[in-house]
Structure formats: structure tokens, C-alpha cells
mmCIF file of C-alpha atoms in Angstrom:
data_model
loop_
_atom_site.group_PDB
_atom_site.id
_atom_site.type_symbol
_atom_site.label_atom_id
_atom_site.label_comp_id
_atom_site.label_asym_id
_atom_site.label_seq_id
_atom_site.Cartn_x
_atom_site.Cartn_y
_atom_site.Cartn_z
ATOM 1 C CA UNK S 1 -29.417 1.809 -11.206
ATOM 2 C CA UNK S 2 -28.347 3.225 -14.667
ATOM 3 C CA UNK S 3 -28.971 6.931 -13.042
ATOM 4 C CA UNK S 4 -26.789 6.057 -9.982
ATOM 5 C CA UNK S 5 -23.800 5.146 -12.388
ATOM 6 C CA UNK S 6 -24.154 7.820 -14.445
ATOM 7 C CA UNK S 7 -24.266 10.734 -11.490
ATOM 8 C CA UNK S 8 -21.045 8.248 -10.222
ATOM 9 C CA UNK S 9 -19.336 8.854 -13.569
ATOM 10 C CA UNK S 10 -19.926 12.591 -13.713
ATOM 11 C CA UNK S 11 -18.296 12.734 -10.074
ATOM 12 C CA UNK S 12 -15.984 10.909 -11.176
ATOM 13 C CA UNK S 13 -15.091 12.713 -14.452
ATOM 14 C CA UNK S 14 -15.176 16.278 -12.287
ATOM 15 C CA UNK S 15 -12.704 14.484 -10.016
ATOM 16 C CA UNK S 16 -10.102 13.336 -12.383
ATOM 17 C CA UNK S 17 -10.347 16.619 -14.553
ATOM 18 C CA UNK S 18 -9.450 18.368 -11.146
ATOM 19 C CA UNK S 19 -6.901 15.939 -10.285
ATOM 20 C CA UNK S 20 -5.029 16.620 -13.872
ATOM 21 C CA UNK S 21 -5.157 20.345 -13.704
ATOM 22 C CA UNK S 22 -3.597 20.281 -10.208
ATOM 23 C CA UNK S 23 -0.772 17.823 -11.920
ATOM 24 C CA UNK S 24 -0.387 20.399 -14.432
ATOM 25 C CA UNK S 25 0.180 23.124 -12.152
ATOM 26 C CA UNK S 26 1.974 20.794 -9.336
ATOM 27 C CA UNK S 27 4.292 19.354 -12.268
ATOM 28 C CA UNK S 28 4.944 23.170 -13.411
ATOM 29 C CA UNK S 29 5.587 24.275 -10.118
ATOM 30 C CA UNK S 30 8.283 21.253 -9.140
ATOM 31 C CA UNK S 31 10.307 22.292 -12.553
ATOM 32 C CA UNK S 32 10.541 25.308 -11.578
ATOM 33 C CA UNK S 33 12.197 24.043 -8.204
ATOM 34 C CA UNK S 34 14.244 21.719 -9.966
ATOM 35 C CA UNK S 35 15.898 24.344 -11.780
ATOM 36 C CA UNK S 36 16.201 26.124 -8.123
ATOM 37 C CA UNK S 37 16.907 23.384 -6.064
ATOM 38 C CA UNK S 38 19.342 24.103 -3.012
ATOM 39 C CA UNK S 39 22.027 22.680 -3.160
ATOM 40 C CA UNK S 40 22.766 20.743 -0.033
ATOM 41 C CA UNK S 41 22.125 17.361 0.141
ATOM 42 C CA UNK S 42 20.009 15.575 2.745
ATOM 43 C CA UNK S 43 21.897 14.019 5.676
ATOM 44 C CA UNK S 44 22.233 10.557 5.696
ATOM 45 C CA UNK S 45 20.909 8.421 8.250
ATOM 46 C CA UNK S 46 23.234 8.393 11.314
ATOM 47 C CA UNK S 47 24.350 4.687 12.519
ATOM 48 C CA UNK S 48 22.683 3.683 15.412
ATOM 49 C CA UNK S 49 24.015 0.743 17.583
ATOM 50 C CA UNK S 50 21.456 0.671 20.283
ATOM 51 C CA UNK S 51 17.770 1.182 20.684
ATOM 52 C CA UNK S 52 15.228 2.293 23.348
ATOM 53 C CA UNK S 53 11.522 3.172 24.212
ATOM 54 C CA UNK S 54 10.957 5.464 27.356
ATOM 55 C CA UNK S 55 7.487 4.317 28.128
ATOM 56 C CA UNK S 56 5.598 7.151 30.184
ATOM 57 C CA UNK S 57 6.797 7.472 33.783
ATOM 58 C CA UNK S 58 3.957 6.574 36.651
ATOM 59 C CA UNK S 59 2.845 9.678 38.113
ATOM 60 C CA UNK S 60 2.793 9.075 41.751
ATOM 61 C CA UNK S 61 1.491 12.368 42.951
ATOM 62 C CA UNK S 62 -2.077 13.941 42.821
ATOM 63 C CA UNK S 63 -4.203 12.536 39.878
ATOM 64 C CA UNK S 64 -4.148 16.389 38.601
ATOM 65 C CA UNK S 65 -0.081 16.737 38.402
ATOM 66 C CA UNK S 66 -0.370 14.034 35.520
ATOM 67 C CA UNK S 67 0.775 16.671 33.004
ATOM 68 C CA UNK S 68 4.208 16.555 35.190
ATOM 69 C CA UNK S 69 4.831 12.777 35.020
ATOM 70 C CA UNK S 70 4.246 13.198 30.702
ATOM 71 C CA UNK S 71 6.756 16.117 30.872
ATOM 72 C CA UNK S 72 9.328 14.404 32.304
ATOM 73 C CA UNK S 73 8.742 11.737 30.076
ATOM 74 C CA UNK S 74 9.285 14.367 27.205
ATOM 75 C CA UNK S 75 12.392 15.380 28.814
ATOM 76 C CA UNK S 76 13.733 12.448 28.787
ATOM 77 C CA UNK S 77 13.139 11.168 25.208
ATOM 78 C CA UNK S 78 14.413 14.652 24.263
ATOM 79 C CA UNK S 79 17.587 14.051 25.842
ATOM 80 C CA UNK S 80 18.091 10.394 24.806
ATOM 81 C CA UNK S 81 17.158 11.495 21.299
ATOM 82 C CA UNK S 82 19.956 14.014 20.542
ATOM 83 C CA UNK S 83 22.766 10.967 20.681
ATOM 84 C CA UNK S 84 22.476 9.808 17.242
ATOM 85 C CA UNK S 85 24.047 6.633 17.801
ATOM 86 C CA UNK S 86 20.888 5.680 19.927
ATOM 87 C CA UNK S 87 17.191 4.880 18.717
ATOM 88 C CA UNK S 88 14.957 6.249 20.668
ATOM 89 C CA UNK S 89 11.178 6.270 19.919
ATOM 90 C CA UNK S 90 9.027 9.297 19.563
ATOM 91 C CA UNK S 91 6.719 10.571 22.122
ATOM 92 C CA UNK S 92 3.897 9.852 20.024
ATOM 93 C CA UNK S 93 4.412 6.036 20.053
ATOM 94 C CA UNK S 94 5.375 5.635 23.936
ATOM 95 C CA UNK S 95 2.083 7.399 24.751
ATOM 96 C CA UNK S 96 -0.292 5.013 23.057
ATOM 97 C CA UNK S 97 1.052 2.709 26.065
ATOM 98 C CA UNK S 98 0.604 5.033 28.522
ATOM 99 C CA UNK S 99 -1.854 3.047 31.606
ATOM 100 C CA UNK S 100 -1.934 -0.053 29.484
ATOM 101 C CA UNK S 101 -0.849 -3.568 30.964
ATOM 102 C CA UNK S 102 1.123 -5.424 28.993
ATOM 103 C CA UNK S 103 4.090 -7.606 29.316
ATOM 104 C CA UNK S 104 6.978 -5.253 28.423
ATOM 105 C CA UNK S 105 8.970 -7.747 25.816
ATOM 106 C CA UNK S 106 5.614 -7.421 23.924
ATOM 107 C CA UNK S 107 5.729 -3.832 23.544
ATOM 108 C CA UNK S 108 9.487 -3.748 23.075
ATOM 109 C CA UNK S 109 8.780 -6.086 19.864
ATOM 110 C CA UNK S 110 5.791 -3.478 18.709
ATOM 111 C CA UNK S 111 8.650 -0.568 19.088
ATOM 112 C CA UNK S 112 11.208 -2.649 17.747
ATOM 113 C CA UNK S 113 13.303 -1.756 20.610
ATOM 114 C CA UNK S 114 16.107 -3.769 22.472
ATOM 115 C CA UNK S 115 16.092 -1.691 25.860
ATOM 116 C CA UNK S 116 12.658 -0.514 27.611
ATOM 117 C CA UNK S 117 13.311 2.642 30.216
ATOM 118 C CA UNK S 118 9.986 2.192 32.932
ATOM 119 C CA UNK S 119 9.802 4.894 35.782
ATOM 120 C CA UNK S 120 7.876 6.794 37.999
ATOM 121 C CA UNK S 121 8.151 10.175 38.882
ATOM 122 C CA UNK S 122 6.766 12.189 42.614
ATOM 123 C CA UNK S 123 6.484 16.090 42.844
ATOM 124 C CA UNK S 124 5.781 17.614 46.038
ATOM 125 C CA UNK S 125 6.317 20.569 47.084
ATOM 126 C CA UNK S 126 9.530 22.050 46.389
ATOM 127 C CA UNK S 127 11.260 18.667 45.549
ATOM 128 C CA UNK S 128 10.530 15.871 42.617
ATOM 129 C CA UNK S 129 11.901 12.432 42.927
ATOM 130 C CA UNK S 130 12.346 10.163 39.601
ATOM 131 C CA UNK S 131 12.748 6.376 39.720
ATOM 132 C CA UNK S 132 14.072 4.623 36.790
ATOM 133 C CA UNK S 133 14.595 1.100 35.553
ATOM 134 C CA UNK S 134 15.859 0.063 32.601
ATOM 135 C CA UNK S 135 14.684 -3.753 30.930
ATOM 136 C CA UNK S 136 16.808 -6.092 28.357
ATOM 137 C CA UNK S 137 13.556 -6.790 25.942
ATOM 138 C CA UNK S 138 14.713 -10.482 25.613
ATOM 139 C CA UNK S 139 15.259 -11.756 28.747
ATOM 140 C CA UNK S 140 12.905 -9.302 30.692
ATOM 141 C CA UNK S 141 15.389 -8.615 33.335
ATOM 142 C CA UNK S 142 16.332 -5.782 34.899
ATOM 143 C CA UNK S 143 19.757 -4.637 34.415
ATOM 144 C CA UNK S 144 19.780 -1.331 36.035
ATOM 145 C CA UNK S 145 17.938 1.042 38.252
ATOM 146 C CA UNK S 146 18.304 4.099 40.026
ATOM 147 C CA UNK S 147 16.712 6.925 42.103
ATOM 148 C CA UNK S 148 17.301 10.536 42.028
ATOM 149 C CA UNK S 149 15.540 13.614 44.361
ATOM 150 C CA UNK S 150 16.385 17.154 43.490
ATOM 151 C CA UNK S 151 15.163 20.599 44.360
ATOM 152 C CA UNK S 152 12.867 21.808 41.639
ATOM 153 C CA UNK S 153 15.045 24.674 41.005
ATOM 154 C CA UNK S 154 17.298 21.916 39.685
ATOM 155 C CA UNK S 155 14.894 20.379 37.407
ATOM 156 C CA UNK S 156 16.818 21.081 33.951
ATOM 157 C CA UNK S 157 19.741 19.416 35.370
ATOM 158 C CA UNK S 158 18.375 16.328 36.810
ATOM 159 C CA UNK S 159 17.410 15.310 33.890
ATOM 160 C CA UNK S 160 20.023 15.792 32.007
ATOM 161 C CA UNK S 161 21.880 13.901 34.911
ATOM 162 C CA UNK S 162 19.264 10.718 34.511
ATOM 163 C CA UNK S 163 19.720 10.771 30.351
ATOM 164 C CA UNK S 164 23.859 10.504 30.858
ATOM 165 C CA UNK S 165 23.310 7.668 33.660
ATOM 166 C CA UNK S 166 20.828 5.843 30.660
ATOM 167 C CA UNK S 167 23.307 6.331 28.057
ATOM 168 C CA UNK S 168 25.936 4.676 30.664
ATOM 169 C CA UNK S 169 24.190 1.623 31.347
ATOM 170 C CA UNK S 170 23.071 0.750 27.607
ATOM 171 C CA UNK S 171 27.010 1.840 26.681
ATOM 172 C CA UNK S 172 26.542 3.867 23.629
ATOM 173 C CA UNK S 173 28.672 5.981 22.297
ATOM 174 C CA UNK S 174 27.998 9.468 22.870
ATOM 175 C CA UNK S 175 29.850 13.033 21.152
ATOM 176 C CA UNK S 176 31.706 15.256 24.137
ATOM 177 C CA UNK S 177 29.644 18.007 22.028
ATOM 178 C CA UNK S 178 26.215 16.540 22.747
ATOM 179 C CA UNK S 179 27.106 15.381 26.557
ATOM 180 C CA UNK S 180 28.541 18.759 27.290
ATOM 181 C CA UNK S 181 24.420 20.171 26.217
ATOM 182 C CA UNK S 182 23.185 17.421 28.183
ATOM 183 C CA UNK S 183 24.699 17.997 31.301
ATOM 184 C CA UNK S 184 23.102 21.591 31.992
ATOM 185 C CA UNK S 185 23.708 23.593 35.641
ATOM 186 C CA UNK S 186 20.783 25.686 34.840
ATOM 187 C CA UNK S 187 18.455 26.131 36.923
ATOM 188 C CA UNK S 188 15.282 27.361 36.271
ATOM 189 C CA UNK S 189 12.355 28.993 38.103
ATOM 190 C CA UNK S 190 9.717 25.817 39.482
ATOM 191 C CA UNK S 191 6.610 28.063 38.680
ATOM 192 C CA UNK S 192 8.172 28.762 34.701
ATOM 193 C CA UNK S 193 8.550 25.255 34.525
ATOM 194 C CA UNK S 194 5.539 23.907 35.503
ATOM 195 C CA UNK S 195 4.011 26.477 33.245
ATOM 196 C CA UNK S 196 6.038 25.300 30.785
ATOM 197 C CA UNK S 197 4.977 21.453 31.348
ATOM 198 C CA UNK S 198 1.148 22.654 31.483
ATOM 199 C CA UNK S 199 2.027 23.801 28.204
ATOM 200 C CA UNK S 200 3.539 20.731 26.619
ATOM 201 C CA UNK S 201 0.183 18.909 27.778
ATOM 202 C CA UNK S 202 -1.910 21.661 26.153
ATOM 203 C CA UNK S 203 -0.052 21.515 22.710
ATOM 204 C CA UNK S 204 -0.170 17.856 22.392
ATOM 205 C CA UNK S 205 -4.184 17.837 22.643
ATOM 206 C CA UNK S 206 -4.139 20.976 20.253
ATOM 207 C CA UNK S 207 -1.923 19.133 18.053
ATOM 208 C CA UNK S 208 -4.260 16.169 18.070
ATOM 209 C CA UNK S 209 -7.836 17.474 18.132
ATOM 210 C CA UNK S 210 -9.613 18.110 14.988
ATOM 211 C CA UNK S 211 -11.261 20.037 14.181
ATOM 212 C CA UNK S 212 -8.988 22.907 15.909
ATOM 213 C CA UNK S 213 -9.610 23.415 19.164
ATOM 214 C CA UNK S 214 -9.389 26.829 19.890
ATOM 215 C CA UNK S 215 -9.420 26.504 24.112
ATOM 216 C CA UNK S 216 -6.211 24.329 23.737
ATOM 217 C CA UNK S 217 -4.489 26.653 21.342
ATOM 218 C CA UNK S 218 -4.832 29.501 23.628
ATOM 219 C CA UNK S 219 -4.126 27.704 26.884
ATOM 220 C CA UNK S 220 -0.772 26.505 24.785
ATOM 221 C CA UNK S 221 -0.179 30.013 23.986
ATOM 222 C CA UNK S 222 -1.015 31.399 27.599
ATOM 223 C CA UNK S 223 1.217 28.568 29.617
ATOM 224 C CA UNK S 224 4.314 29.100 27.495
ATOM 225 C CA UNK S 225 4.468 32.981 27.520
ATOM 226 C CA UNK S 226 3.701 32.739 31.348
ATOM 227 C CA UNK S 227 7.156 30.201 31.134
ATOM 228 C CA UNK S 228 8.667 32.871 29.190
ATOM 229 C CA UNK S 229 7.861 35.600 31.345
ATOM 230 C CA UNK S 230 9.188 33.950 34.351
ATOM 231 C CA UNK S 231 12.438 32.840 32.595
ATOM 232 C CA UNK S 232 12.853 34.843 29.587
ATOM 233 C CA UNK S 233 16.335 33.067 29.364
ATOM 234 C CA UNK S 234 15.556 29.713 28.611
ATOM 235 C CA UNK S 235 14.842 28.882 25.190
ATOM 236 C CA UNK S 236 12.422 25.890 25.203
ATOM 237 C CA UNK S 237 9.209 27.683 26.048
ATOM 238 C CA UNK S 238 9.967 30.371 22.809
ATOM 239 C CA UNK S 239 10.403 27.053 20.739
ATOM 240 C CA UNK S 240 7.684 25.073 21.577
ATOM 241 C CA UNK S 241 5.544 28.375 21.335
ATOM 242 C CA UNK S 242 6.691 28.798 18.025
ATOM 243 C CA UNK S 243 5.325 24.948 17.108
ATOM 244 C CA UNK S 244 1.912 26.169 18.261
ATOM 245 C CA UNK S 245 2.097 29.240 16.498
ATOM 246 C CA UNK S 246 3.339 28.074 13.087
ATOM 247 C CA UNK S 247 1.077 25.085 13.526
ATOM 248 C CA UNK S 248 -2.037 27.530 14.061
ATOM 249 C CA UNK S 249 -1.136 29.830 11.545
ATOM 250 C CA UNK S 250 -1.053 26.246 8.881
ATOM 251 C CA UNK S 251 -4.646 25.392 9.938
ATOM 252 C CA UNK S 252 -6.188 28.502 9.175
ATOM 253 C CA UNK S 253 -6.852 30.479 6.336
ATOM 254 C CA UNK S 254 -4.915 34.354 4.962
ATOM 255 C CA UNK S 255 -5.657 36.041 7.984
ATOM 256 C CA UNK S 256 -4.833 33.649 10.601
ATOM 257 C CA UNK S 257 -1.164 32.446 8.351
ATOM 258 C CA UNK S 258 -0.446 36.570 8.140
ATOM 259 C CA UNK S 259 -1.157 36.698 12.006
ATOM 260 C CA UNK S 260 0.910 33.687 13.408
ATOM 261 C CA UNK S 261 3.488 32.837 10.958
ATOM 262 C CA UNK S 262 5.189 36.107 12.129
ATOM 263 C CA UNK S 263 4.889 35.645 15.510
ATOM 264 C CA UNK S 264 6.033 31.762 14.903
ATOM 265 C CA UNK S 265 8.941 32.958 13.188
ATOM 266 C CA UNK S 266 9.713 35.836 16.128
ATOM 267 C CA UNK S 267 10.392 33.823 18.789
ATOM 268 C CA UNK S 268 11.807 30.876 17.106
ATOM 269 C CA UNK S 269 14.255 33.490 16.264
ATOM 270 C CA UNK S 270 14.861 34.159 19.762
ATOM 271 C CA UNK S 271 15.251 30.453 20.961
ATOM 272 C CA UNK S 272 17.768 30.177 18.680
ATOM 273 C CA UNK S 273 19.376 32.757 19.735
ATOM 274 C CA UNK S 274 19.312 31.611 23.188
ATOM 275 C CA UNK S 275 20.290 28.005 22.448
ATOM 276 C CA UNK S 276 20.990 27.011 18.846
ATOM 277 C CA UNK S 277 20.794 23.484 19.461
ATOM 278 C CA UNK S 278 16.553 23.205 20.058
ATOM 279 C CA UNK S 279 15.559 21.258 17.277
ATOM 280 C CA UNK S 280 12.472 22.278 17.672
ATOM 281 C CA UNK S 281 12.906 26.256 17.250
ATOM 282 C CA UNK S 282 15.060 25.280 13.591
ATOM 283 C CA UNK S 283 11.683 22.718 12.712
ATOM 284 C CA UNK S 284 9.058 25.884 13.586
ATOM 285 C CA UNK S 285 11.466 28.442 11.807
ATOM 286 C CA UNK S 286 11.410 26.113 8.438
ATOM 287 C CA UNK S 287 8.083 25.648 8.408
ATOM 288 C CA UNK S 288 7.586 29.649 8.448
ATOM 289 C CA UNK S 289 10.241 30.182 5.766
ATOM 290 C CA UNK S 290 9.151 27.691 3.619
ATOM 291 C CA UNK S 291 5.316 28.018 3.598
ATOM 292 C CA UNK S 292 5.279 31.949 4.395
ATOM 293 C CA UNK S 293 8.059 33.241 2.811
ATOM 294 C CA UNK S 294 9.002 31.013 -0.027
ATOM 295 C CA UNK S 295 13.011 30.897 1.439
ATOM 296 C CA UNK S 296 13.254 27.523 0.500
ATOM 297 C CA UNK S 297 17.045 27.261 0.251
ATOM 298 C CA UNK S 298 17.135 28.815 3.934
ATOM 299 C CA UNK S 299 13.540 26.594 4.913
ATOM 300 C CA UNK S 300 15.722 23.616 3.847
ATOM 301 C CA UNK S 301 18.812 25.084 6.075
ATOM 302 C CA UNK S 302 16.575 24.631 9.436
ATOM 303 C CA UNK S 303 15.180 21.710 8.501
ATOM 304 C CA UNK S 304 18.631 19.763 8.260
ATOM 305 C CA UNK S 305 19.658 21.747 11.457
ATOM 306 C CA UNK S 306 16.759 20.002 13.469
ATOM 307 C CA UNK S 307 17.774 16.784 12.262
ATOM 308 C CA UNK S 308 21.476 17.489 13.179
ATOM 309 C CA UNK S 309 20.685 17.966 16.838
ATOM 310 C CA UNK S 310 17.700 15.816 17.167
ATOM 311 C CA UNK S 311 16.361 12.769 14.791
ATOM 312 C CA UNK S 312 13.848 12.445 16.372
ATOM 313 C CA UNK S 313 12.379 16.190 15.564
ATOM 314 C CA UNK S 314 13.201 16.811 12.101
ATOM 315 C CA UNK S 315 12.639 13.851 9.506
ATOM 316 C CA UNK S 316 8.892 13.698 8.934
ATOM 317 C CA UNK S 317 8.321 17.850 8.957
ATOM 318 C CA UNK S 318 11.262 17.495 6.426
ATOM 319 C CA UNK S 319 9.733 15.207 4.336
ATOM 320 C CA UNK S 320 6.972 16.981 3.540
ATOM 321 C CA UNK S 321 8.933 19.949 2.429
ATOM 322 C CA UNK S 322 10.860 16.967 0.049
ATOM 323 C CA UNK S 323 8.036 15.771 -1.037
ATOM 324 C CA UNK S 324 6.283 19.197 -2.121
ATOM 325 C CA UNK S 325 10.097 19.860 -3.895
ATOM 326 C CA UNK S 326 9.646 17.074 -5.944
ATOM 327 C CA UNK S 327 12.563 14.935 -4.391
ATOM 328 C CA UNK S 328 10.286 11.789 -3.812
ATOM 329 C CA UNK S 329 12.776 9.211 -3.046
ATOM 330 C CA UNK S 330 14.699 11.637 -0.150
ATOM 331 C CA UNK S 331 11.123 12.609 1.273
ATOM 332 C CA UNK S 332 10.753 8.607 1.330
ATOM 333 C CA UNK S 333 14.060 7.799 2.914
ATOM 334 C CA UNK S 334 13.140 10.166 5.564
ATOM 335 C CA UNK S 335 9.827 9.255 6.657
ATOM 336 C CA UNK S 336 11.445 5.395 6.473
ATOM 337 C CA UNK S 337 13.485 6.740 9.261
ATOM 338 C CA UNK S 338 10.988 8.801 11.147
ATOM 339 C CA UNK S 339 8.553 5.514 10.757
ATOM 340 C CA UNK S 340 11.723 3.899 12.335
ATOM 341 C CA UNK S 341 11.636 6.097 15.478
ATOM 342 C CA UNK S 342 7.583 6.106 15.773
ATOM 343 C CA UNK S 343 6.798 2.786 14.400
ATOM 344 C CA UNK S 344 2.801 2.867 15.748
ATOM 345 C CA UNK S 345 1.945 6.447 13.496
ATOM 346 C CA UNK S 346 -0.790 5.988 11.347
ATOM 347 C CA UNK S 347 -0.006 9.870 10.361
ATOM 348 C CA UNK S 348 3.458 8.588 9.135
ATOM 349 C CA UNK S 349 2.290 5.971 7.352
ATOM 350 C CA UNK S 350 -0.266 8.021 5.293
ATOM 351 C CA UNK S 351 2.586 10.180 4.630
ATOM 352 C CA UNK S 352 4.381 7.598 3.132
ATOM 353 C CA UNK S 353 1.618 6.303 0.759
ATOM 354 C CA UNK S 354 1.480 9.906 -0.489
ATOM 355 C CA UNK S 355 4.863 10.082 -1.066
ATOM 356 C CA UNK S 356 4.405 6.827 -2.948
ATOM 357 C CA UNK S 357 1.770 8.265 -4.734
ATOM 358 C CA UNK S 358 3.566 11.029 -5.763
ATOM 359 C CA UNK S 359 6.958 9.534 -6.835
ATOM 360 C CA UNK S 360 4.681 7.324 -9.512
ATOM 361 C CA UNK S 361 5.043 4.329 -6.831
ATOM 362 C CA UNK S 362 1.332 2.879 -7.309
ATOM 363 C CA UNK S 363 1.936 -0.461 -6.088
ATOM 364 C CA UNK S 364 3.420 0.338 -2.862
ATOM 365 C CA UNK S 365 0.810 3.297 -2.060
ATOM 366 C CA UNK S 366 -1.835 0.547 -2.266
ATOM 367 C CA UNK S 367 -0.111 -1.538 0.161
ATOM 368 C CA UNK S 368 0.089 1.379 2.000
ATOM 369 C CA UNK S 369 -3.228 2.516 1.885
ATOM 370 C CA UNK S 370 -4.390 -1.402 2.855
ATOM 371 C CA UNK S 371 -2.427 -1.548 5.431
ATOM 372 C CA UNK S 372 -4.000 2.015 7.376
ATOM 373 C CA UNK S 373 -7.498 0.700 6.688
ATOM 374 C CA UNK S 374 -6.471 -2.092 8.609
ATOM 375 C CA UNK S 375 -5.059 -0.055 11.465
ATOM 376 C CA UNK S 376 -7.512 2.504 11.258
ATOM 377 C CA UNK S 377 -10.671 1.602 8.916
ATOM 378 C CA UNK S 378 -13.258 4.306 10.388
ATOM 379 C CA UNK S 379 -10.780 7.201 9.472
ATOM 380 C CA UNK S 380 -10.535 8.284 5.748
ATOM 381 C CA UNK S 381 -7.303 8.599 4.661
ATOM 382 C CA UNK S 382 -6.646 5.435 3.586
ATOM 383 C CA UNK S 383 -9.732 5.135 1.494
ATOM 384 C CA UNK S 384 -8.092 8.427 0.132
ATOM 385 C CA UNK S 385 -5.000 6.691 -0.537
ATOM 386 C CA UNK S 386 -6.554 3.934 -2.137
ATOM 387 C CA UNK S 387 -8.861 5.665 -4.161
ATOM 388 C CA UNK S 388 -5.880 7.642 -5.679
ATOM 389 C CA UNK S 389 -3.616 4.465 -6.192
ATOM 390 C CA UNK S 390 -6.989 2.930 -8.524
ATOM 391 C CA UNK S 391 -7.065 6.202 -9.961
ATOM 392 C CA UNK S 392 -4.073 6.435 -11.470
ATOM 393 C CA UNK S 393 -3.775 2.515 -12.548
ATOM 394 C CA UNK S 394 -6.830 3.242 -14.289
ATOM 395 C CA UNK S 395 -9.224 1.201 -11.839
ATOM 396 C CA UNK S 396 -12.116 3.529 -11.988
ATOM 397 C CA UNK S 397 -15.110 2.266 -10.441
ATOM 398 C CA UNK S 398 -12.972 0.946 -7.872
ATOM 399 C CA UNK S 399 -11.854 4.319 -7.285
ATOM 400 C CA UNK S 400 -14.984 5.669 -6.981
ATOM 401 C CA UNK S 401 -16.216 3.373 -4.919
ATOM 402 C CA UNK S 402 -13.210 4.249 -2.206
ATOM 403 C CA UNK S 403 -14.227 7.891 -2.901
ATOM 404 C CA UNK S 404 -18.052 7.212 -2.196
ATOM 405 C CA UNK S 405 -16.906 5.467 1.266
ATOM 406 C CA UNK S 406 -15.358 8.737 2.447
ATOM 407 C CA UNK S 407 -18.430 11.032 1.274
ATOM 408 C CA UNK S 408 -20.750 8.673 3.297
ATOM 409 C CA UNK S 409 -18.723 8.344 5.905
ATOM 410 C CA UNK S 410 -18.255 12.299 6.281
ATOM 411 C CA UNK S 411 -22.188 12.722 5.885
ATOM 412 C CA UNK S 412 -23.243 10.859 9.074
#
């Protein structure tokens, strides 16, 4: 009725006024940033000559050790991602196929890869056995298979050995420096490694659950701290702990930010001191430098280093930094690169749409919003993007309808 229309228009007017204020503030901020823009240019994407998806390894042990197989999957993805010539699908996309019965050629088409790795893990006592096979997607042909069994203290060397064998099988060129990093001989306390894998499992849930689940946060922190206590010279637990700390800071108010950003910085710096090639540490440190200390030049340096040592780790994080620095075209380029490696991510589609909005490319933002709604009709992100695209193109009634849909969803 007329009253509802007037009320809706008042809401829209208030929303539009608030949006104008935000735009003016952002414009002033971005003008200042342009004058003080870091001099280092964004990295150009490397030439990719082969592609692979490491599907979740099957756990052949007790059901409560599922985290062990998932951790081994994560380790192989991390090792292979260091190779510039190899496009490796991210953990986020491949874990969606855990337990899914689907023809491998179909999975390969959905992920946009030529090769699929499948396999299993059996962890028993102080031994671990990994069996793997490579499938050529176009023909569904198994062209390489191997099994490995090692003492748990040699687990890091085993992961590197498997990764090197995969690289040889898919025939991609590997830089000698990267090959040396993968082929580690470091031994690790089995209890520390188990704590680290349990930390990965808890952290994965913490990152994905909303609202914030404090028990998952504390579980991840506790497991990583236990791994550090047992193996104080191992960089990975420090780096992953830094990511959890910076995420908690970013999801809280000022008190949590002042508590956890310094902790994230301290642990990230310790990880880098132990091993400068751990991308997660650079990514965590970059977020602290940018979001907490406002040291944008140093933040960009660490984002670029994260991408340099692991193309799966940095691009989507760096794209957010670029967007807020007003460098929208660069942000979109790195988001597109991230989506090549994480093709099923709805979060990356949302971020792409947001960057298109900020760049004034409203038709492209609208297309991303509609695709997001098609993939996740019950999530508010698509309605938000679509409403903002309508607002920027003067389709006010359509914008109001999208925002009302969000309100109705939140009130349910």
C-alpha cells in the first residue's frame, strides 16, 4: 500500500544517503592512497603448462583419524602449489568432493584440470602408508601409481618425495630452488605433527563457520601451540597460528584486534625467521601490517612474497588489499587468477562482484551477482551485490526489493 511504499522509499533514501557519505570518505582515502601508492608493481601471473586437482585422500584408518588424511591432502596441495608451471586447485574447491561419488572426468571438467590425483592414507602406530595414482581426465586413464611407507618421523620428507614424483609424472618444469625446498630431510616429532594436523582441522572449521565459534578458535590455537612446544624450530605451526590469530582479530572489535594482531605479527615473524618460504606467514603478517599498523608498503611486500612462494596462498588475499587501495583492475586480475585455482568458491565470486562495483563496471557486477544467486540462492551476498548494482544504475525499486529480501532472510 501507499504507506509501505513511503516507508520503503524513506529506507532507500537513508541507505542512499549513507552510501554517498561512505563513497565520499572512501574517495578521499583512496585519493590519499594514490598519492602514496607503493612503487612495486603487482606480479604478473606465471605461465602454466599443466593442471592438477588433488582430491581428498581416503582415510583407511579409524574414523576419528579423518583429520590425518585431510592433513596429508593439504600438504600435497601446498607442496605442488609452489611450482609455478603447475596449476593446482585449492583445498577449498577439492574438499567439496570428499565422499562424493562422481566420475573423475566430470570432476576434472568442473575444476578445469587435465589431471586428477586420487589416493589413500593409512596411519598406524609409528608408520604411515600413502598410495596415490594419477588419472588423465580426458581418457579416464590411470597413467601413474605408487605407494610409499615411512616412519612418522620422516613424514615431511615423505610428503616432499610424493610431490616430486607427481611433478615428474605430469612432466612440468620445476625450478631447482623450489625442488630443493620441497625435498626436505627434516624430521619431526610424530606427536607434534599430529597436533599440527588437528590444528589444521579445527582452523578449517573456524574459518568457515559463522557466527564465530570460540571453541574452534581455541582448539586450533591449542593444537598449534602444542606442535610448537614439541617442535619449536618448525615454521609451519607458527605460520598457521598467525593466520588464526589475524582472522580472530579481523572478526572482533577493537579489544580483540589489540589482543590478537600483535600475537599474529609475533608468530608470523618467528615463522619467517625459521623459513622465509612459508607463504601463510607472509600472508598473515601482511594483513597485520595493512589492517592494524597501516604500513601499506610493507604489507604489499609480504603479499607479493606470499604469491611468489605459493600462488595458491596469496592472490585472493592480495586482491582485497588492492581493492581498498583503489587499484581495482589489479585486484580483478588477481581475483581471476585465484578463481582459476579455486573455481567453486562462492566467496571469490562475491569478491569479484564487489571489485566490479568499486571499479564502476556495474553490468559485470550484476552478472556476478546473478551467478552467485544461482549457486547460493539462500545466501545474502548475491542479493547485496545485485541491490548495489541496481542502486548504482538508478533502478531504485529493484534495489529496494533486493535489500528487503536480505532483511526478510535475517528476520527468519
